[in-house]
Amino acid sequence: MRMHVLPAGRLRMKRSVFDASADREARFELPVGAFLLRHAQGNVLFDSGCHPSVATDAAARWGGLAKVMVPVFSAAEALPASLASAGLGVDDIDVVICSHLHADHCGCNELFRRATVVCNTHELAAARAPDAAAMGYVAADWDHPMPVQAFDATLDLFGDGRIVLLHMPGHTPGMSCARVELDRTGAVLLASDAVTLRDSLDRDYAPRNTWNAEKLLASMAEIRRMEAAGAWVICGHDDAQWRTLRTGAEYYD
């Protein structure tokens, strides 16, 4: 199995959204990524990044959320172009896994009309709740007609241990990570926003944009255990780590 790391947007945000000790006006840029897993039983995407339209008019799709997350990328830098660099088109994707349903992680879902969407049951419930918009869920990004496979705690996607989804709540109720087993690279944990920034894992703090801090800290403790056992943890939006990754046509196997 091969794993491609695909650029899927870039955002400018206040540092204090994550770290309460940061200057309230300090801003920084965060990469948005998606992961293409080329399994023998199908092409799988873990997350789909930002919708290309937000590059030119974020408010039209995201509303007030666009004041918090400011896109700093072009439509040509969104997931469809990145996927093409890996030699695939949107109709070649069989499964789209949603780590969670925030707009910067599922924005391109609607493009993958031939795929099955996989998402945690708790996350689907949160996105459908009356306060969903206030919690950062944008229906245009996740509410689509494709079939949905829901899971509760753990899902071995193809039954062979290669792609195993793990419920890691805290950032959101249904936040999920993927443990990917590659032949040469070994175990990789796609942490998404269970570990948005490496700093939070190292210093053991819950970012301010956390649904439940106690649950997130428990999830991070489990992630540290997996890392100690040899898993490579890829964070959700850590720019320093992102700059070290192979992206696009390059891959891990």
mmCIF file of C-alpha atoms in Angstrom:
data_model
loop_
_atom_site.group_PDB
_atom_site.id
_atom_site.type_symbol
_atom_site.label_atom_id
_atom_site.label_comp_id
_atom_site.label_asym_id
_atom_site.label_seq_id
_atom_site.Cartn_x
_atom_site.Cartn_y
_atom_site.Cartn_z
ATOM 1 C CA MET A 1 0.000 0.000 0.000
ATOM 2 C CA ARG A 2 1.164 3.523 -0.799
ATOM 3 C CA MET A 3 0.376 6.722 1.067
ATOM 4 C CA HIS A 4 0.408 10.085 -0.700
ATOM 5 C CA VAL A 5 0.319 13.299 1.345
ATOM 6 C CA LEU A 6 -1.747 15.802 -0.634
ATOM 7 C CA PRO A 7 -1.921 19.587 -0.125
ATOM 8 C CA ALA A 8 -5.565 20.571 0.340
ATOM 9 C CA GLY A 9 -5.507 24.246 1.326
ATOM 10 C CA ARG A 10 -3.789 26.659 3.686
ATOM 11 C CA LEU A 11 -5.259 28.874 6.407
ATOM 12 C CA ARG A 12 -4.234 31.918 8.408
ATOM 13 C CA MET A 13 -5.494 31.933 11.996
ATOM 14 C CA LYS A 14 -4.805 33.518 15.355
ATOM 15 C CA ARG A 15 -2.252 31.553 17.352
ATOM 16 C CA SER A 16 -4.314 32.137 20.489
ATOM 17 C CA VAL A 17 -7.081 29.943 19.066
ATOM 18 C CA PHE A 18 -4.775 27.047 19.889
ATOM 19 C CA ASP A 19 -2.455 28.309 22.627
ATOM 20 C CA ALA A 20 -3.974 30.523 25.331
ATOM 21 C CA SER A 21 -0.496 31.813 26.231
ATOM 22 C CA ALA A 22 0.074 33.290 22.756
ATOM 23 C CA ASP A 23 -0.267 36.976 21.906
ATOM 24 C CA ARG A 24 -3.950 37.546 21.058
ATOM 25 C CA GLU A 25 -3.067 39.286 17.786
ATOM 26 C CA ALA A 26 -0.323 36.907 16.638
ATOM 27 C CA ARG A 27 -1.268 35.026 13.489
ATOM 28 C CA PHE A 28 0.280 32.085 11.720
ATOM 29 C CA GLU A 29 -0.398 29.842 8.740
ATOM 30 C CA LEU A 30 -1.519 26.261 8.929
ATOM 31 C CA PRO A 31 -1.293 23.666 6.155
ATOM 32 C CA VAL A 32 -4.389 21.654 5.311
ATOM 33 C CA GLY A 33 -3.724 18.155 4.069
ATOM 34 C CA ALA A 34 -5.444 15.026 2.789
ATOM 35 C CA PHE A 35 -4.015 11.527 2.563
ATOM 36 C CA LEU A 36 -4.424 9.153 -0.366
ATOM 37 C CA LEU A 37 -4.109 5.500 0.622
ATOM 38 C CA ARG A 38 -3.742 3.220 -2.393
ATOM 39 C CA HIS A 39 -4.928 -0.095 -0.970
ATOM 40 C CA ALA A 40 -5.329 -3.268 -3.021
ATOM 41 C CA GLN A 41 -9.089 -3.135 -2.374
ATOM 42 C CA GLY A 42 -9.598 0.502 -3.334
ATOM 43 C CA ASN A 43 -8.363 4.083 -3.331
ATOM 44 C CA VAL A 44 -9.041 5.728 0.009
ATOM 45 C CA LEU A 45 -8.897 9.386 1.022
ATOM 46 C CA PHE A 46 -8.454 10.370 4.635
ATOM 47 C CA ASP A 47 -9.993 13.865 4.738
ATOM 48 C CA SER A 48 -10.573 16.110 1.736
ATOM 49 C CA GLY A 49 -9.449 19.567 2.875
ATOM 50 C CA CYS A 50 -10.980 22.908 1.911
ATOM 51 C CA HIS A 51 -13.428 23.396 -0.942
ATOM 52 C CA PRO A 52 -11.718 25.230 -3.856
ATOM 53 C CA SER A 53 -14.339 28.022 -3.815
ATOM 54 C CA VAL A 54 -13.218 29.324 -0.419
ATOM 55 C CA ALA A 55 -9.948 30.442 -1.997
ATOM 56 C CA THR A 56 -11.843 33.310 -3.663
ATOM 57 C CA ASP A 57 -14.983 33.769 -1.503
ATOM 58 C CA ALA A 58 -14.775 31.992 1.832
ATOM 59 C CA ALA A 59 -17.703 33.905 3.342
ATOM 60 C CA ALA A 60 -20.100 32.622 0.685
ATOM 61 C CA ARG A 61 -19.548 29.046 1.833
ATOM 62 C CA TRP A 62 -18.379 29.370 5.429
ATOM 63 C CA GLY A 63 -20.244 32.446 6.643
ATOM 64 C CA GLY A 64 -18.791 33.880 9.855
ATOM 65 C CA LEU A 65 -16.301 31.041 10.090
ATOM 66 C CA ALA A 66 -14.329 32.789 7.341
ATOM 67 C CA LYS A 67 -13.346 35.468 9.876
ATOM 68 C CA VAL A 68 -11.651 32.835 12.024
ATOM 69 C CA MET A 69 -10.104 30.710 9.273
ATOM 70 C CA VAL A 70 -8.758 32.849 6.443
ATOM 71 C CA PRO A 71 -7.844 30.890 3.297
ATOM 72 C CA VAL A 72 -4.416 31.762 1.877
ATOM 73 C CA PHE A 73 -4.290 29.460 -1.129
ATOM 74 C CA SER A 74 -5.507 29.427 -4.713
ATOM 75 C CA ALA A 75 -8.110 27.080 -6.178
ATOM 76 C CA ALA A 76 -5.274 25.433 -8.095
ATOM 77 C CA GLU A 77 -3.756 24.451 -4.734
ATOM 78 C CA ALA A 78 -6.865 22.614 -3.496
ATOM 79 C CA LEU A 79 -7.262 18.838 -3.385
ATOM 80 C CA PRO A 80 -8.398 18.124 -6.995
ATOM 81 C CA ALA A 81 -5.105 19.424 -8.399
ATOM 82 C CA SER A 82 -3.103 17.575 -5.737
ATOM 83 C CA LEU A 83 -4.944 14.367 -6.517
ATOM 84 C CA ALA A 84 -4.144 14.808 -10.204
ATOM 85 C CA SER A 85 -0.456 15.070 -9.320
ATOM 86 C CA ALA A 86 -0.743 11.575 -7.869
ATOM 87 C CA GLY A 87 -2.277 10.354 -11.140
ATOM 88 C CA LEU A 88 -5.919 10.086 -10.070
ATOM 89 C CA GLY A 89 -9.186 11.930 -10.609
ATOM 90 C CA VAL A 90 -12.202 12.327 -8.365
ATOM 91 C CA ASP A 91 -13.958 9.297 -9.887
ATOM 92 C CA ASP A 92 -11.030 7.066 -8.936
ATOM 93 C CA ILE A 93 -11.718 7.408 -5.209
ATOM 94 C CA ASP A 94 -13.661 4.544 -3.629
ATOM 95 C CA VAL A 95 -13.769 5.639 0.029
ATOM 96 C CA VAL A 96 -13.563 9.029 1.738
ATOM 97 C CA ILE A 97 -12.819 8.829 5.462
ATOM 98 C CA CYS A 98 -13.795 11.890 7.502
ATOM 99 C CA SER A 99 -11.603 12.407 10.543
ATOM 100 C CA HIS A 100 -14.329 14.864 11.554
ATOM 101 C CA LEU A 101 -16.757 17.165 9.772
ATOM 102 C CA HIS A 102 -15.242 20.623 10.163
ATOM 103 C CA ALA A 103 -15.086 22.603 6.934
ATOM 104 C CA ASP A 104 -11.321 22.390 6.462
ATOM 105 C CA HIS A 105 -11.389 18.579 6.629
ATOM 106 C CA CYS A 106 -14.378 17.577 4.483
ATOM 107 C CA GLY A 107 -14.729 20.507 2.072
ATOM 108 C CA CYS A 108 -14.179 18.486 -1.106
ATOM 109 C CA ASN A 109 -16.351 15.520 -0.139
ATOM 110 C CA GLU A 110 -19.051 16.525 -2.619
ATOM 111 C CA LEU A 111 -16.669 15.960 -5.519
ATOM 112 C CA PHE A 112 -16.312 12.228 -4.847
ATOM 113 C CA ARG A 113 -19.732 11.115 -6.031
ATOM 114 C CA ARG A 114 -18.708 7.486 -6.605
ATOM 115 C CA ALA A 115 -17.235 7.054 -3.135
ATOM 116 C CA THR A 116 -18.602 5.773 0.152
ATOM 117 C CA VAL A 117 -18.113 8.224 3.011
ATOM 118 C CA VAL A 118 -16.939 6.781 6.341
ATOM 119 C CA CYS A 119 -17.530 8.787 9.511
ATOM 120 C CA ASN A 120 -17.933 8.245 13.242
ATOM 121 C CA THR A 121 -21.512 8.070 14.547
ATOM 122 C CA HIS A 122 -20.837 10.693 17.231
ATOM 123 C CA GLU A 123 -19.527 13.107 14.616
ATOM 124 C CA LEU A 124 -22.555 12.680 12.397
ATOM 125 C CA ALA A 125 -24.788 13.403 15.387
ATOM 126 C CA ALA A 126 -22.808 16.545 16.250
ATOM 127 C CA ALA A 127 -23.010 17.844 12.669
ATOM 128 C CA ARG A 128 -26.789 17.330 12.678
ATOM 129 C CA ALA A 129 -27.382 18.930 16.090
ATOM 130 C CA PRO A 130 -29.274 22.264 16.432
ATOM 131 C CA ASP A 131 -26.082 24.092 17.468
ATOM 132 C CA ALA A 132 -23.973 22.584 14.672
ATOM 133 C CA ALA A 133 -23.252 25.872 12.876
ATOM 134 C CA ALA A 134 -22.002 27.468 16.091
ATOM 135 C CA MET A 135 -19.717 24.466 16.591
ATOM 136 C CA GLY A 136 -18.019 24.942 13.210
ATOM 137 C CA TYR A 137 -20.039 22.560 11.033
ATOM 138 C CA VAL A 138 -20.996 23.765 7.557
ATOM 139 C CA ALA A 139 -23.701 21.617 5.950
ATOM 140 C CA ALA A 140 -22.514 22.440 2.418
ATOM 141 C CA ASP A 141 -19.277 20.617 3.203
ATOM 142 C CA TRP A 142 -20.603 17.382 4.683
ATOM 143 C CA ASP A 143 -24.320 16.912 3.832
ATOM 144 C CA HIS A 144 -24.256 15.050 0.507
ATOM 145 C CA PRO A 145 -26.114 12.111 -1.100
ATOM 146 C CA MET A 146 -23.240 9.610 -1.179
ATOM 147 C CA PRO A 147 -23.660 6.452 0.936
ATOM 148 C CA VAL A 148 -22.325 6.781 4.480
ATOM 149 C CA GLN A 149 -20.747 4.000 6.520
ATOM 150 C CA ALA A 150 -20.877 4.949 10.192
ATOM 151 C CA PHE A 151 -18.793 3.389 12.946
ATOM 152 C CA ASP A 152 -18.734 3.855 16.695
ATOM 153 C CA ALA A 153 -15.358 3.076 18.277
ATOM 154 C CA THR A 154 -13.036 1.214 15.900
ATOM 155 C CA LEU A 155 -13.245 0.173 12.260
ATOM 156 C CA ASP A 156 -10.756 -1.998 10.382
ATOM 157 C CA LEU A 157 -11.682 -0.666 6.966
ATOM 158 C CA PHE A 158 -10.747 -3.693 4.857
ATOM 159 C CA GLY A 159 -10.338 -6.286 7.626
ATOM 160 C CA ASP A 160 -6.587 -6.656 7.161
ATOM 161 C CA GLY A 161 -5.196 -4.196 9.724
ATOM 162 C CA ARG A 162 -3.856 -1.853 7.050
ATOM 163 C CA ILE A 163 -6.284 1.038 7.701
ATOM 164 C CA VAL A 164 -7.838 1.069 11.161
ATOM 165 C CA LEU A 165 -10.004 3.963 12.314
ATOM 166 C CA LEU A 166 -9.902 4.908 15.997
ATOM 167 C CA HIS A 167 -12.349 7.147 17.857
ATOM 168 C CA MET A 168 -10.265 9.850 19.571
ATOM 169 C CA PRO A 169 -12.807 12.375 20.922
ATOM 170 C CA GLY A 170 -11.983 15.774 22.320
ATOM 171 C CA HIS A 171 -11.506 18.203 19.489
ATOM 172 C CA THR A 172 -15.007 17.154 18.412
ATOM 173 C CA PRO A 173 -17.328 14.402 19.698
ATOM 174 C CA GLY A 174 -16.552 12.033 16.826
ATOM 175 C CA MET A 175 -12.948 12.950 16.090
ATOM 176 C CA SER A 176 -11.232 9.911 14.568
ATOM 177 C CA CYS A 177 -7.665 9.031 13.642
ATOM 178 C CA ALA A 178 -6.412 6.452 11.167
ATOM 179 C CA ARG A 179 -3.705 3.954 12.021
ATOM 180 C CA VAL A 180 -2.090 3.020 8.707
ATOM 181 C CA GLU A 181 0.305 0.094 8.353
ATOM 182 C CA LEU A 182 2.865 0.481 5.544
ATOM 183 C CA ASP A 183 5.399 -2.193 4.587
ATOM 184 C CA ARG A 184 8.542 -0.043 4.713
ATOM 185 C CA THR A 185 7.518 2.985 6.736
ATOM 186 C CA GLY A 186 5.701 0.961 9.383
ATOM 187 C CA ALA A 187 2.842 2.253 11.513
ATOM 188 C CA VAL A 188 1.602 5.775 10.764
ATOM 189 C CA LEU A 189 -1.037 7.538 12.843
ATOM 190 C CA LEU A 190 -2.945 10.167 10.870
ATOM 191 C CA ALA A 191 -3.947 12.217 13.899
ATOM 192 C CA SER A 192 -5.877 15.043 12.230
ATOM 193 C CA ASP A 193 -7.071 17.493 14.892
ATOM 194 C CA ALA A 194 -6.648 15.046 17.745
ATOM 195 C CA VAL A 195 -3.162 16.578 17.518
ATOM 196 C CA THR A 196 -3.537 19.809 15.599
ATOM 197 C CA LEU A 197 -0.032 21.026 16.498
ATOM 198 C CA ARG A 198 2.911 18.966 17.716
ATOM 199 C CA ASP A 199 3.413 21.477 20.524
ATOM 200 C CA SER A 200 0.131 20.472 22.175
ATOM 201 C CA LEU A 201 1.213 16.819 22.259
ATOM 202 C CA ASP A 202 4.645 17.683 23.633
ATOM 203 C CA ARG A 203 3.387 20.115 26.281
ATOM 204 C CA ASP A 204 0.156 18.219 26.993
ATOM 205 C CA TYR A 205 -2.410 20.982 26.652
ATOM 206 C CA ALA A 206 -5.787 21.186 24.987
ATOM 207 C CA PRO A 207 -6.110 23.982 22.412
ATOM 208 C CA ARG A 208 -8.790 26.572 23.065
ATOM 209 C CA ASN A 209 -10.864 25.383 20.101
ATOM 210 C CA THR A 210 -11.572 22.091 21.850
ATOM 211 C CA TRP A 211 -15.029 20.614 22.412
ATOM 212 C CA ASN A 212 -14.021 18.640 25.532
ATOM 213 C CA ALA A 213 -10.554 19.201 27.018
ATOM 214 C CA GLU A 214 -10.663 16.197 29.343
ATOM 215 C CA LYS A 215 -11.476 13.822 26.503
ATOM 216 C CA LEU A 216 -8.857 15.382 24.246
ATOM 217 C CA LEU A 217 -6.108 14.993 26.856
ATOM 218 C CA ALA A 218 -7.107 11.347 27.272
ATOM 219 C CA SER A 219 -6.945 10.872 23.494
ATOM 220 C CA MET A 220 -3.516 12.499 23.358
ATOM 221 C CA ALA A 221 -2.304 10.189 26.133
ATOM 222 C CA GLU A 222 -3.348 7.214 23.997
ATOM 223 C CA ILE A 223 -1.597 8.757 20.975
ATOM 224 C CA ARG A 224 1.597 9.126 23.018
ATOM 225 C CA ARG A 225 1.322 5.447 23.932
ATOM 226 C CA MET A 226 1.068 4.521 20.244
ATOM 227 C CA GLU A 227 3.993 6.786 19.391
ATOM 228 C CA ALA A 228 6.098 5.181 22.126
ATOM 229 C CA ALA A 229 5.263 1.807 20.578
ATOM 230 C CA GLY A 230 6.669 2.979 17.251
ATOM 231 C CA ALA A 231 3.896 4.773 15.357
ATOM 232 C CA TRP A 232 4.810 7.891 13.372
ATOM 233 C CA VAL A 233 2.322 10.615 14.309
ATOM 234 C CA ILE A 234 1.365 13.054 11.547
ATOM 235 C CA CYS A 235 -0.352 16.085 13.068
ATOM 236 C CA GLY A 236 -3.369 17.861 11.647
ATOM 237 C CA HIS A 237 -1.927 21.291 10.874
ATOM 238 C CA ASP A 238 1.694 21.501 12.019
ATOM 239 C CA ASP A 239 3.581 23.626 9.512
ATOM 240 C CA ALA A 240 7.078 22.626 10.680
ATOM 241 C CA GLN A 241 6.223 18.950 10.270
ATOM 242 C CA TRP A 242 4.400 19.569 6.992
ATOM 243 C CA ARG A 243 7.530 21.060 5.427
ATOM 244 C CA THR A 244 9.398 17.799 6.057
ATOM 245 C CA LEU A 245 6.819 15.555 4.344
ATOM 246 C CA ARG A 246 6.896 14.149 0.834
ATOM 247 C CA THR A 247 3.846 15.488 -0.965
ATOM 248 C CA GLY A 248 1.993 15.063 -4.244
ATOM 249 C CA ALA A 249 3.417 12.438 -6.587
ATOM 250 C CA GLU A 250 5.945 11.280 -3.986
ATOM 251 C CA TYR A 251 4.717 8.668 -1.551
ATOM 252 C CA TYR A 252 5.408 6.495 1.464
ATOM 253 C CA ASP A 253 5.168 2.719 1.254
#
